[in-house]
Backbone as CSV, one residue per row, in Angstrom:
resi,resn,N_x,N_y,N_z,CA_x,CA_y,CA_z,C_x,C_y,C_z
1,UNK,14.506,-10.576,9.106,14.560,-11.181,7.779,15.218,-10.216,6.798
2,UNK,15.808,-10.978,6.001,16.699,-9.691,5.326,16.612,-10.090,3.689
3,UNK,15.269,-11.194,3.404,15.111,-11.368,2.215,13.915,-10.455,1.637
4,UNK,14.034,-9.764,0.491,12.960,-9.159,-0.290,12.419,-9.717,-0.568
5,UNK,10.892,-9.515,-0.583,10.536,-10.425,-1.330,9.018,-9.393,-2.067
6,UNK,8.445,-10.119,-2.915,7.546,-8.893,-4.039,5.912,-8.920,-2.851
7,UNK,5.344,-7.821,-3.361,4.221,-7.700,-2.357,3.090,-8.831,-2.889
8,UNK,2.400,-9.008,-1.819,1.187,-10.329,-1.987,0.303,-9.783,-2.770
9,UNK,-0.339,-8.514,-3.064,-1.291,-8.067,-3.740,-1.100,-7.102,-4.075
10,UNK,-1.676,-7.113,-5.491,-1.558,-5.865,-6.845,-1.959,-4.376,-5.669
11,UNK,-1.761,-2.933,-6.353,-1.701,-2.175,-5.277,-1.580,-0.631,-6.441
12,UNK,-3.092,-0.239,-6.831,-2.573,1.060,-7.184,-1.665,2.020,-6.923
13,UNK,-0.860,2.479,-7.838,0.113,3.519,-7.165,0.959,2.803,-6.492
14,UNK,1.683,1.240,-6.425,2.164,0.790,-5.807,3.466,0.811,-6.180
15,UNK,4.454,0.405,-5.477,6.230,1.540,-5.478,7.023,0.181,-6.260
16,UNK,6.291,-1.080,-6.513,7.131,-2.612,-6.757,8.230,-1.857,-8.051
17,UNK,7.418,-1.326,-9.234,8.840,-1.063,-10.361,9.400,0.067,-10.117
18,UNK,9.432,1.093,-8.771,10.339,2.192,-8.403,11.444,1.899,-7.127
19,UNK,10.778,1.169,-6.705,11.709,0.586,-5.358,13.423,0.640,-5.202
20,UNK,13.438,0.197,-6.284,15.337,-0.092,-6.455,15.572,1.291,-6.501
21,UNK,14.969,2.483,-7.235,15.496,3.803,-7.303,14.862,4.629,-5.909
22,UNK,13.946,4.004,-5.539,14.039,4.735,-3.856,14.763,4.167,-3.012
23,UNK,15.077,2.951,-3.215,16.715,2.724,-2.374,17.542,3.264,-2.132
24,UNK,17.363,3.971,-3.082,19.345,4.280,-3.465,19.712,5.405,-2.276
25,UNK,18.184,5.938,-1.870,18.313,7.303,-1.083,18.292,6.784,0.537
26,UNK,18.196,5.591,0.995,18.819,5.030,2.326,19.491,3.797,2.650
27,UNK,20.287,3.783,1.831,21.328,2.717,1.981,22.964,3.968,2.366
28,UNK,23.596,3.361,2.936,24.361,3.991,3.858,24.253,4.243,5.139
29,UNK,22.780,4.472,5.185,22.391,5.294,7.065,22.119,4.133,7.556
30,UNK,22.217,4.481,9.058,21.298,3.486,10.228,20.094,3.621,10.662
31,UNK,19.450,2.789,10.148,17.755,2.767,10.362,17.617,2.842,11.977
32,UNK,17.065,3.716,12.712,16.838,3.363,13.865,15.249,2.370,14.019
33,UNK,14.597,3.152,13.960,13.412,2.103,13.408,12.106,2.523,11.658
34,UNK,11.747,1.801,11.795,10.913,2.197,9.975,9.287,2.567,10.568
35,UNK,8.978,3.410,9.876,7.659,3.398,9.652,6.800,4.027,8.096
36,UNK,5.528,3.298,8.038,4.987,3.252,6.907,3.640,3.489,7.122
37,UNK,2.930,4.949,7.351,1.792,4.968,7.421,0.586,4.910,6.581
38,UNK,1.330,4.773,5.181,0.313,4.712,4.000,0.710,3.122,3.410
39,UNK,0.409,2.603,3.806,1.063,0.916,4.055,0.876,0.192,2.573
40,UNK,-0.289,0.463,2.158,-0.449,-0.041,0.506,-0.109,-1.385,0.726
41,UNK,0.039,-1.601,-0.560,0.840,-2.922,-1.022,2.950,-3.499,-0.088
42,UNK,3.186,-2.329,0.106,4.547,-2.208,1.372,5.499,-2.744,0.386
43,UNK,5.151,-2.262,-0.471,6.700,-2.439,-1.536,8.040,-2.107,-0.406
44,UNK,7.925,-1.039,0.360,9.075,-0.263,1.074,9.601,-1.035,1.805
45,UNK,8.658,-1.377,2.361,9.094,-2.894,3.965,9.422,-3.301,3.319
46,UNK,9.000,-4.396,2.315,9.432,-5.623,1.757,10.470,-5.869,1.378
47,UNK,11.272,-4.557,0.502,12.340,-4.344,0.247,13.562,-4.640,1.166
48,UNK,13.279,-3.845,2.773,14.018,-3.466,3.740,14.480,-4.533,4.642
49,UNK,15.218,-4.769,5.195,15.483,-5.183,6.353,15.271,-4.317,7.582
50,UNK,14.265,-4.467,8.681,14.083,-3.434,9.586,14.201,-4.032,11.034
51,UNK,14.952,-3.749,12.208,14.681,-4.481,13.069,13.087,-4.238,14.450
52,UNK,12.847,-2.874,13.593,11.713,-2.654,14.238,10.614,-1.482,13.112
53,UNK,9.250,-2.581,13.051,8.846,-1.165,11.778,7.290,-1.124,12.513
54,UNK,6.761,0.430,12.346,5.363,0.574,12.532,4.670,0.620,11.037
55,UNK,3.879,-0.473,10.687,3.012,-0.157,9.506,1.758,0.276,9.277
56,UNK,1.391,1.127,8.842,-0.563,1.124,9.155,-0.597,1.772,8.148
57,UNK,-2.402,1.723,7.897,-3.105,2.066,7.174,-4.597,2.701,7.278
58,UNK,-5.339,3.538,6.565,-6.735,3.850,7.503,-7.626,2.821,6.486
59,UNK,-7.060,1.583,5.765,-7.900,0.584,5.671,-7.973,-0.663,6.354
60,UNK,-8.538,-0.894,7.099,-8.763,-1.711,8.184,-8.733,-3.355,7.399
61,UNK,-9.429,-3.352,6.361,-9.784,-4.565,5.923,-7.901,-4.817,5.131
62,UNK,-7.133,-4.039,4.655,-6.035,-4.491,4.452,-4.914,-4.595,5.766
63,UNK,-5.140,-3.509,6.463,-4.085,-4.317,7.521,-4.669,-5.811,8.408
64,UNK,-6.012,-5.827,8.474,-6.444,-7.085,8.899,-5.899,-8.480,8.364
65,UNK,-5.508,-8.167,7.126,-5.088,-8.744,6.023,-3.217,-9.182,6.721
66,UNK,-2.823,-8.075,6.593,-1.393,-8.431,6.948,-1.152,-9.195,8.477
67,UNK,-2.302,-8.626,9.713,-2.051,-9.072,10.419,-2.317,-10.734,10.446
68,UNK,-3.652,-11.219,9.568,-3.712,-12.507,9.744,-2.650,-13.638,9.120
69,UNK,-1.991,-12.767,7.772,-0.580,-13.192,7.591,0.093,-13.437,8.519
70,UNK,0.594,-12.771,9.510,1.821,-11.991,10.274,1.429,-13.426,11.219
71,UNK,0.291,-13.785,11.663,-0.355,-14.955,12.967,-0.890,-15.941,12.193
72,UNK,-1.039,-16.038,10.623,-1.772,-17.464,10.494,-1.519,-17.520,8.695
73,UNK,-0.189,-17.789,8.326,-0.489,-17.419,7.171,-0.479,-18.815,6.401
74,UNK,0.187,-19.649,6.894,-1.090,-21.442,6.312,-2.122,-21.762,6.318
75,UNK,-2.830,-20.868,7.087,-4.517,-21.167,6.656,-4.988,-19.589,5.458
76,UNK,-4.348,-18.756,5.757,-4.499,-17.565,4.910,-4.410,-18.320,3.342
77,UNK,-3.002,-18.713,3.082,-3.053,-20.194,2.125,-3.671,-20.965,1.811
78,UNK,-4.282,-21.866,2.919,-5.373,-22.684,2.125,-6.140,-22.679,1.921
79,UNK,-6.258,-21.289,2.466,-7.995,-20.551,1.773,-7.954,-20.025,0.900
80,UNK,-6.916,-19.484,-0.084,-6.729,-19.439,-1.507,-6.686,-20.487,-2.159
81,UNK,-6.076,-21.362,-1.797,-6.035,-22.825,-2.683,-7.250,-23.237,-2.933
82,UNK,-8.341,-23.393,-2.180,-9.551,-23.710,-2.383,-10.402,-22.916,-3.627
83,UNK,-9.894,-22.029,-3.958,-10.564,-21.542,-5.246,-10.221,-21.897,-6.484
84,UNK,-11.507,-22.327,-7.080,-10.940,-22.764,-8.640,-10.614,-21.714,-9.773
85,UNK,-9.456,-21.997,-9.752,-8.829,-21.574,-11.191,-9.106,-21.873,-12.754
86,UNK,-9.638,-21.400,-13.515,-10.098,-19.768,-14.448,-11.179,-19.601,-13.126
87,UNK,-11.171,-18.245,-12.647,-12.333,-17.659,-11.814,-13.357,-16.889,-12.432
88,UNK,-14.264,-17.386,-12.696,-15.741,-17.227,-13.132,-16.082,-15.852,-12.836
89,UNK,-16.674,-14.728,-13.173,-17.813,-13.097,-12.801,-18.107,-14.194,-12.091
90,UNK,-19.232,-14.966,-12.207,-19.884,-15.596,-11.204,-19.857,-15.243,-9.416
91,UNK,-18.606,-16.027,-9.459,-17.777,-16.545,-8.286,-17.371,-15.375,-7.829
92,UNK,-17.010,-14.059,-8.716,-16.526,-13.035,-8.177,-17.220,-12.146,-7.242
93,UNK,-17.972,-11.943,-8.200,-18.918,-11.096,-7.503,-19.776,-11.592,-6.376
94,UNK,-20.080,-12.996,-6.431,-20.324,-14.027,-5.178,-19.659,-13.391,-4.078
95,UNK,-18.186,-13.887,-4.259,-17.254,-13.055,-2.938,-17.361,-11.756,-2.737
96,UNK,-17.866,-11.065,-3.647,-17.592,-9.479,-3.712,-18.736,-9.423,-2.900
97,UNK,-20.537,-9.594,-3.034,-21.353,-9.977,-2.166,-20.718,-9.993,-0.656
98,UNK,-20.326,-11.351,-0.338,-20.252,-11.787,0.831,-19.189,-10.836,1.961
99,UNK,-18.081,-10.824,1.189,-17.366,-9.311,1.672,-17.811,-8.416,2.158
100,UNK,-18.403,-7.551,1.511,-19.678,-6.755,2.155,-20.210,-7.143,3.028
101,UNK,-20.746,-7.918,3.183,-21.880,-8.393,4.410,-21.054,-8.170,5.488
102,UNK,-19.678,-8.907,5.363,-18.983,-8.481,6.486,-17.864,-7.605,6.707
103,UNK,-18.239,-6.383,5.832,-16.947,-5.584,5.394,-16.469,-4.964,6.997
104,UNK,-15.111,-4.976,7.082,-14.159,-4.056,7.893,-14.431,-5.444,9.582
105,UNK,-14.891,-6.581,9.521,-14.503,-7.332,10.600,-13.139,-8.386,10.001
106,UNK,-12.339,-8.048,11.362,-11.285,-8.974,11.577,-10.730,-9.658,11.307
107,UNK,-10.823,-11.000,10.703,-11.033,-11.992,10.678,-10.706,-12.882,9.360
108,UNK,-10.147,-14.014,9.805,-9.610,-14.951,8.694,-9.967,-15.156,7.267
109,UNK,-11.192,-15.209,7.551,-12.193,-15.281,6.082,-12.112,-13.943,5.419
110,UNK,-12.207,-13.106,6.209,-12.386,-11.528,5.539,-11.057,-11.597,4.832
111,UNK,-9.770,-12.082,5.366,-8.717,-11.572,4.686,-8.538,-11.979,3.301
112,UNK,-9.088,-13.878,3.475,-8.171,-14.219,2.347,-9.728,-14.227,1.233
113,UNK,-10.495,-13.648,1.770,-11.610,-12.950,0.575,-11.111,-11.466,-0.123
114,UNK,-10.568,-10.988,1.109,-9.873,-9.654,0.208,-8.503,-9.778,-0.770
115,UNK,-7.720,-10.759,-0.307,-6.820,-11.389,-1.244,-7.186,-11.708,-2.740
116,UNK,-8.424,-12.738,-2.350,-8.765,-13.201,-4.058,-9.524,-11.986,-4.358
117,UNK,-10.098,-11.281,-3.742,-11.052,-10.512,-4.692,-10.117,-9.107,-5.158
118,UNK,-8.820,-8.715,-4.674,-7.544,-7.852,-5.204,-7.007,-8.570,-6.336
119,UNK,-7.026,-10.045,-6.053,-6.277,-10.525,-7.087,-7.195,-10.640,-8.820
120,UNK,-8.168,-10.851,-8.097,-9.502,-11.090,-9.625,-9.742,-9.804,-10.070
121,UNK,-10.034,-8.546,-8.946,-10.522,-7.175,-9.520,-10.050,-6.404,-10.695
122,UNK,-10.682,-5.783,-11.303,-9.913,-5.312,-12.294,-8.780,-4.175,-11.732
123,UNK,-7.025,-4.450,-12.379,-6.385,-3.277,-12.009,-5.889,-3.282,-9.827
124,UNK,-6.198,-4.071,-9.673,-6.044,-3.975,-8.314,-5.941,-3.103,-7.710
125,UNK,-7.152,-2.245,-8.161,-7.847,-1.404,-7.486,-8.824,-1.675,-6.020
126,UNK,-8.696,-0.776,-5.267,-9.463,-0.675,-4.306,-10.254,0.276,-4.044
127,UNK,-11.270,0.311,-4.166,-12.480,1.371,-3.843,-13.638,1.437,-3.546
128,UNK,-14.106,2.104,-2.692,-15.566,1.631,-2.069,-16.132,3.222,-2.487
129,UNK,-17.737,2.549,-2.492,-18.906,3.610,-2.958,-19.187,4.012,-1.539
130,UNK,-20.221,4.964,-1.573,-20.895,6.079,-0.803,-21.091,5.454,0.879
131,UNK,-21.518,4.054,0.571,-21.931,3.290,1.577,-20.524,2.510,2.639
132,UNK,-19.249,2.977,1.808,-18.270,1.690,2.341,-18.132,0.434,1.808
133,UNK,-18.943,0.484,0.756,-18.719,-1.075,0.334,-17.940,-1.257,-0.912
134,UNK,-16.959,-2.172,-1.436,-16.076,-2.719,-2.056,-16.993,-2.718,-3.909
135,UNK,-16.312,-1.880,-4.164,-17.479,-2.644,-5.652,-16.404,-1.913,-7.013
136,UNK,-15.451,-2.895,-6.606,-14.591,-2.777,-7.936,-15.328,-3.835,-9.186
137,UNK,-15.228,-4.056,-9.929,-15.580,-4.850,-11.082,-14.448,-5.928,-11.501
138,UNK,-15.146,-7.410,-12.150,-14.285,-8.347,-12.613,-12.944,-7.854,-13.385
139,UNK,-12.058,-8.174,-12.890,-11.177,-8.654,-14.247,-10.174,-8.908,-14.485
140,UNK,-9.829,-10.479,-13.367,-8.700,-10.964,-13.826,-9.253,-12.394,-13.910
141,UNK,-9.197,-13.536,-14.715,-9.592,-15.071,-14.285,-8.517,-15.854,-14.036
142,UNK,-7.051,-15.570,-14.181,-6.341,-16.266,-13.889,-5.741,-15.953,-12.723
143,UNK,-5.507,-15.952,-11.659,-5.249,-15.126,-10.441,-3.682,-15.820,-9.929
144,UNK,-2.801,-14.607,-9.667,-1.704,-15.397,-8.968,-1.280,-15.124,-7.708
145,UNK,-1.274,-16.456,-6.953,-1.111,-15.880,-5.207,-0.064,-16.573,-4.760
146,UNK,0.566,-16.174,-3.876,1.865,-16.900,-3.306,1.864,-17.718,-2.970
147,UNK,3.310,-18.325,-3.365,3.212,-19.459,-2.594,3.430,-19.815,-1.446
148,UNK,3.729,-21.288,-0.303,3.176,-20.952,0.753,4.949,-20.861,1.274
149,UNK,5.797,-20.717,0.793,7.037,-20.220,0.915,7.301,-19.239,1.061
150,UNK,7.005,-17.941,-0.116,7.066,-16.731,0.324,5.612,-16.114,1.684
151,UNK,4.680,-17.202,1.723,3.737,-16.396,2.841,4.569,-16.628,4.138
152,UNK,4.877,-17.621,4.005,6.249,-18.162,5.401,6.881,-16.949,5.554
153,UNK,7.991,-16.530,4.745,8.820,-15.196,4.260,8.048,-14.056,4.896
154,UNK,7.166,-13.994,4.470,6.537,-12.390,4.333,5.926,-12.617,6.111
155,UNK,5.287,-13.142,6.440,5.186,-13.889,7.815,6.293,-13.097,9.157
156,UNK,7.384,-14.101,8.651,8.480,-14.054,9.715,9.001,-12.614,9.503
157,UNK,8.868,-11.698,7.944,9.173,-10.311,8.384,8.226,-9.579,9.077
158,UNK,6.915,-9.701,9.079,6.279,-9.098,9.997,6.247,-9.497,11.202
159,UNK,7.179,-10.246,11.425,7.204,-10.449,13.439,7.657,-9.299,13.704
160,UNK,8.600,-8.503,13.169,9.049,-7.422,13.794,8.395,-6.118,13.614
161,UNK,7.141,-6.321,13.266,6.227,-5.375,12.817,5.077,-4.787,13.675
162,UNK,4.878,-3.661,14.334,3.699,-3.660,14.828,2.249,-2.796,13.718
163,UNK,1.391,-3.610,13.548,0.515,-3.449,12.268,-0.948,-2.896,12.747
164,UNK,-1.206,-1.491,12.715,-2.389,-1.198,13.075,-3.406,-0.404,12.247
165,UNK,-4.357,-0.001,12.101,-4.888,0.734,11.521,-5.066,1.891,12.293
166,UNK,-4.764,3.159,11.657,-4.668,4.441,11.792,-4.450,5.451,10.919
167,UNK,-4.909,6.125,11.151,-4.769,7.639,10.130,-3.488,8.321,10.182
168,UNK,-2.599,8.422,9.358,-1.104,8.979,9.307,-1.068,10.015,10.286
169,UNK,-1.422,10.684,10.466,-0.751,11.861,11.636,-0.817,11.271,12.640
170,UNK,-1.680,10.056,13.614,-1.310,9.674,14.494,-0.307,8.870,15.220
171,UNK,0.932,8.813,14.000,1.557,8.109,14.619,3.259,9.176,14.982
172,UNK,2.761,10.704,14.809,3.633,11.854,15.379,3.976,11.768,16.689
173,UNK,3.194,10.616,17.402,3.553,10.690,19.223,4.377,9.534,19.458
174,UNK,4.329,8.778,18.057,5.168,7.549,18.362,6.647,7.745,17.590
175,UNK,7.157,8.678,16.748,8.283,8.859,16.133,9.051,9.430,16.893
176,UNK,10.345,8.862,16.415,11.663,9.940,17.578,12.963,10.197,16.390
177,UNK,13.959,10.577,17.267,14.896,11.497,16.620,15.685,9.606,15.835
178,UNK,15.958,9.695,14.745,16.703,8.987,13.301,15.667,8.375,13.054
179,UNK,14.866,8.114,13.011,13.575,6.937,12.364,13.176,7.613,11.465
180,UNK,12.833,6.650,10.156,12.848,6.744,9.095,11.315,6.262,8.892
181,UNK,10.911,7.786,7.950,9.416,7.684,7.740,9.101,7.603,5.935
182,UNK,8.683,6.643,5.513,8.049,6.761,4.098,6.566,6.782,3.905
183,UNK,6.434,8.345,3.396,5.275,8.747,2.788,4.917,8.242,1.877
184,UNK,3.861,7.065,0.932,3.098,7.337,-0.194,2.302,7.547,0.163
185,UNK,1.322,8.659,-0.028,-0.156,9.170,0.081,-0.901,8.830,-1.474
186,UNK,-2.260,8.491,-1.551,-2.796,8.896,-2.538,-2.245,10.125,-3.899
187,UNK,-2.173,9.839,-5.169,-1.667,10.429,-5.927,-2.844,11.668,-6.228
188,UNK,-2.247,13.164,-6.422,-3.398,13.880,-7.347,-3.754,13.362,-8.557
189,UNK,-5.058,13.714,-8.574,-4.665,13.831,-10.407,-4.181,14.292,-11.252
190,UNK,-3.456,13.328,-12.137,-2.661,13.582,-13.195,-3.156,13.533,-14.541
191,UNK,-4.357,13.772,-14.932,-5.023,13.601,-16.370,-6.210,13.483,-15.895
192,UNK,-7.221,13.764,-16.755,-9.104,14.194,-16.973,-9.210,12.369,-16.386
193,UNK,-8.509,11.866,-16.650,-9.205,10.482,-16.065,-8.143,9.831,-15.175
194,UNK,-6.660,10.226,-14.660,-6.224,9.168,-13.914,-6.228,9.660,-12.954
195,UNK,-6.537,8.689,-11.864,-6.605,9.354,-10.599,-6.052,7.796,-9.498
196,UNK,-5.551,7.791,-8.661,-5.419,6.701,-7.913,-5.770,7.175,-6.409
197,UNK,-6.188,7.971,-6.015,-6.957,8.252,-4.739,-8.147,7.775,-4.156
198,UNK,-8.536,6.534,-4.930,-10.054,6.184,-4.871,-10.273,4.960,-3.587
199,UNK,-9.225,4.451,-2.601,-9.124,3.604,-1.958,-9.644,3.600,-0.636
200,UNK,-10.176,4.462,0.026,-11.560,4.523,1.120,-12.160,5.865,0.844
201,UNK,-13.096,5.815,1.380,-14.748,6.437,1.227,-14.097,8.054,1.176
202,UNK,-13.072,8.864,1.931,-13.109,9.974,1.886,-12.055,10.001,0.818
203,UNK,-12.130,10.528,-0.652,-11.043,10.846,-1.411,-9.793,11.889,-0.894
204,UNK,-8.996,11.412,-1.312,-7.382,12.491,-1.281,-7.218,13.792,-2.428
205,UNK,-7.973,14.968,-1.946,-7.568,16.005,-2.999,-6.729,16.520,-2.313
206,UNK,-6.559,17.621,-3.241,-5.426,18.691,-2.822,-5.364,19.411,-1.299
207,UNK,-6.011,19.478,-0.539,-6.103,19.756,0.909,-5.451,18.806,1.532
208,UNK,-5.339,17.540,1.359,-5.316,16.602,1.982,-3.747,16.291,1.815
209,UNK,-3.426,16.732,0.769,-1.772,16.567,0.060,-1.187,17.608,0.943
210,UNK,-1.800,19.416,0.948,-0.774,20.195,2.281,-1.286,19.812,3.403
211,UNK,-1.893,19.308,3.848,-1.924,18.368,4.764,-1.003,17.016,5.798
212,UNK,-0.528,16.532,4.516,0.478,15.654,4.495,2.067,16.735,4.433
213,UNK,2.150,17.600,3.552,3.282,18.108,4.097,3.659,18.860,4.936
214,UNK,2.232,19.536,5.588,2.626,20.419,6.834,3.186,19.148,7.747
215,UNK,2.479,17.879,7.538,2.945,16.783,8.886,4.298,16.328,8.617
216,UNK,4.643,16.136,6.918,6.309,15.710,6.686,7.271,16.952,7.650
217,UNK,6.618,18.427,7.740,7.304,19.451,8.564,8.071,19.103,9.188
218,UNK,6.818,19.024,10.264,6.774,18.107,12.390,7.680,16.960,12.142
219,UNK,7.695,16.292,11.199,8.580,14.482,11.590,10.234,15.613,11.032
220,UNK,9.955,16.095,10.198,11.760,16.852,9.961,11.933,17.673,11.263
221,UNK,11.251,18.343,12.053,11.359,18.868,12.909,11.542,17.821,14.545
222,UNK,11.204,16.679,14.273,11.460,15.949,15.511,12.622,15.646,15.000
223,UNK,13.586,15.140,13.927,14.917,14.586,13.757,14.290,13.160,12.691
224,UNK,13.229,13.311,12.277,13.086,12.086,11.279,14.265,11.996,10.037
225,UNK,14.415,10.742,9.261,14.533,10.865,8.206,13.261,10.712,7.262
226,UNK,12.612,11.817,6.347,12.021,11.070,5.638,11.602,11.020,4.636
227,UNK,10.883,10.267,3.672,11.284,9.987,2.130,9.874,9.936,1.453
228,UNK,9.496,10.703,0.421,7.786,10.346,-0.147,7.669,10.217,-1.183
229,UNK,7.076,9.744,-1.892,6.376,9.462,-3.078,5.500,10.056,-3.975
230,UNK,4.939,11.189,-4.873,4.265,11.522,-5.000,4.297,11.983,-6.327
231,UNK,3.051,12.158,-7.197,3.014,12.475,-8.813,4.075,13.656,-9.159
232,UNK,4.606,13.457,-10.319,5.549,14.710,-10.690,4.387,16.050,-11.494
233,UNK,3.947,16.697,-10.176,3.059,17.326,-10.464,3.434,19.306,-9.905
234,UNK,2.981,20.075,-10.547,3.545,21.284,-9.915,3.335,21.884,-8.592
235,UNK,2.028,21.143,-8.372,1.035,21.552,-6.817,1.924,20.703,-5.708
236,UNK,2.694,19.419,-5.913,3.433,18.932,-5.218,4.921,19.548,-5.213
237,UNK,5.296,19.837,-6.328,6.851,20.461,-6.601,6.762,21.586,-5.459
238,UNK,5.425,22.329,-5.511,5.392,23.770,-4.484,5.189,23.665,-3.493
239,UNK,4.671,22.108,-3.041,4.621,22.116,-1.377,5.843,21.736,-0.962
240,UNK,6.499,21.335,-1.814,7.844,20.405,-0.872,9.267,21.466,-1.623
241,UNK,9.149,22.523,-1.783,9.472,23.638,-2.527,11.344,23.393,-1.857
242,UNK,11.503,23.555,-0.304,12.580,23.381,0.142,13.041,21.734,0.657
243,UNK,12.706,21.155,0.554,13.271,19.532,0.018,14.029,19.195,-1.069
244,UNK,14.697,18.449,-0.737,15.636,17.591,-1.739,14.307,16.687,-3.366
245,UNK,14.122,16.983,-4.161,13.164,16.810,-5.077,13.893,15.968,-6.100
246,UNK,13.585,14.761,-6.890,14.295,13.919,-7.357,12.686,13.648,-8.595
247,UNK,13.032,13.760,-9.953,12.335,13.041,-10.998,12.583,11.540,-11.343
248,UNK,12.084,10.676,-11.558,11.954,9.436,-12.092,10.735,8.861,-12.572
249,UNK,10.725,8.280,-13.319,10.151,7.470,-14.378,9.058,6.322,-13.885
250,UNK,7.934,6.001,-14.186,7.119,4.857,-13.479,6.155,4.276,-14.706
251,UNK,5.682,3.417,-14.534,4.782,2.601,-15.973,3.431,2.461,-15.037
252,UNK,1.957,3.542,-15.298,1.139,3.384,-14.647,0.077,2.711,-15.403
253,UNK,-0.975,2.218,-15.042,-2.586,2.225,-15.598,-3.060,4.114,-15.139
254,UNK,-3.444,4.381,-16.164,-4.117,5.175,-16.073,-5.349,6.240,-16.614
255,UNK,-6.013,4.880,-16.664,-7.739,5.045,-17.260,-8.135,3.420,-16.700
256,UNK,-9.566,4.136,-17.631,-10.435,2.089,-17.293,-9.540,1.338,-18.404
257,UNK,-9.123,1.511,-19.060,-8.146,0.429,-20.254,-7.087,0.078,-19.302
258,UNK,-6.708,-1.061,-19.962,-5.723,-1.876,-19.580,-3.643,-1.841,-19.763
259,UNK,-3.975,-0.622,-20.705,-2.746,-0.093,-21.039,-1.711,0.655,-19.850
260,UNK,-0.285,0.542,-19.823,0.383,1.401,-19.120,1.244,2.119,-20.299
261,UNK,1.204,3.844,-19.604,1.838,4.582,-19.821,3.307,4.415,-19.042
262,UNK,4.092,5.353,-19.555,4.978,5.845,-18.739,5.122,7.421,-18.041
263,UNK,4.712,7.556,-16.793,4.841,9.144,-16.370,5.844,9.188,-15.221
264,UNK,6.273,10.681,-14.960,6.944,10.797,-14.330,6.333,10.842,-12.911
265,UNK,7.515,10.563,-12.195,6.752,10.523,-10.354,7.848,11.339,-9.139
266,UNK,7.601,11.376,-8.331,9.237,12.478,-7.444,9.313,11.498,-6.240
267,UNK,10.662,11.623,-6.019,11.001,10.861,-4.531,11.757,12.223,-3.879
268,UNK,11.348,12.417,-2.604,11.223,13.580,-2.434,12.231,13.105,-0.626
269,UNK,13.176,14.181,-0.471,13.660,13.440,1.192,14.054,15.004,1.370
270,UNK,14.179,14.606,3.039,14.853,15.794,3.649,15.997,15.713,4.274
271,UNK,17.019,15.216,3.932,18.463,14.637,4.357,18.661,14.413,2.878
């Protein structure tokens, strides 16, 4: 499929208004194949035409999500349709309840409960407390979900997708020499209150960031191409010290208010 199309659900830290300017840095080359281990919202895929991509994530309940797209996305559909529009706290937290009960299984219902409840949450945020469980707060009532055109779309690009859940370094045994790897990891913090690392139970601090670039190393060292995302911050400027380092511009939330700033962010490659 070689149509773009915008991601199904809101997505902290998500790449939708930077995309066109991380383009710019692989158009020319030949993709041998794509991969995306911090899968998010997949602004990156969506963008791309790929004839073969690995996507994952270490949230289970969102790639469950893509996969039931990828195998069933007319009923994924009409299980959004069934919800009434203005969406009630009520109703929300109802689903937010029931979610839980069955947080991190498989399954049809789980997905298109995690759909509406991304789409209603405040900020489309994702984050779970101490226990694993989902407990973002109300706050959207008008909710907008695709239609069943682009789920078709988004569908037929993930045929060429293999979609699993996993923790980013494991997929070092599956990369080879030209494949093209895009990093977004969890952002540091960038201010006494913004933080976008809050999306499963173990947070992303600063360990976890040289972490991620000792592994960007190994993929430059097998023959990767590859490309990351990360706050225009100095603790990041110094890990990726000998990389190609690029500033640009992004419009975030960043507090409990509803306001976006504008801060800076780095697209960072090694080619």
């Amino acid at each position: 499929m070689n149509e773009s199309i915008k991601p199904f659900i809101r997505w902290a830290g998500g790449k939708q208004n930077l995309i066109n300017e991380i383009f710019k840095f692989v158009n020319g080359f030949k993709i041998n194949r794509y991969f995306e281990p911090f899968l998010g919202g997949g602004s990156f895929f969506l963008k791309g035409s790929f004839s073969k991509a690995y996507l994952s994530d270490m949230n289970s309940n969102l790639i469950n999500t893509y996969n039931q797209i990828k195998y069933n996305y007319k009923d994924v559909y009409n299980g959004l349709k069934k919800f009434r529009i203005p969406v009630s706290e009520k109703t929300y937290y109802r689903i937010r309840e029931n979610f839980n009960r069955s947080i991190n299984e498989p399954t049809l219902d789980q997905a298109i409960k995690f759909i509406f409840l991304n789409k209603t949450s405040f900020n489309g945020i994702y984050r779970v407390n101490k226990s694993g469980n989902y407990n973002v707060p109300f706050g959207k009532s008008k909710p907008s979900f695709l239609p069943l055109e682009q789920f078709k779309i988004l569908s037929e690009k993930l045929n060429n997708a293999e979609i699993f859940t996993s923790h980013y370094q494991e997929i070092i045994s599956l990369v080879e020499e030209n494949d093209l790897v895009y990093l977004d990891p969890p952002y540091p913090r960038i201010s006494s209150t913004a933080s976008f690392n809050h999306y499963t139970l173990e947070k992303f601090d600063e360990e976890e960031h040289g972490k991620v670039a000792l592994f960007a190393e190994k993929l430059s060292k097998k023959g990767c191409k590859v490309i990351i995302s990360n706050a225009d911050v100095d603790s990041i400027k110094e890990l990726y010290s000998n990389w190609d380092i690029y500033s640009t511009n992004a419009y975030r939330y960043i507090s409990c208010k509803k306001d976006k700033i504008k801060v800076k962010e780095l697209i960072i490659k090694n080619y």
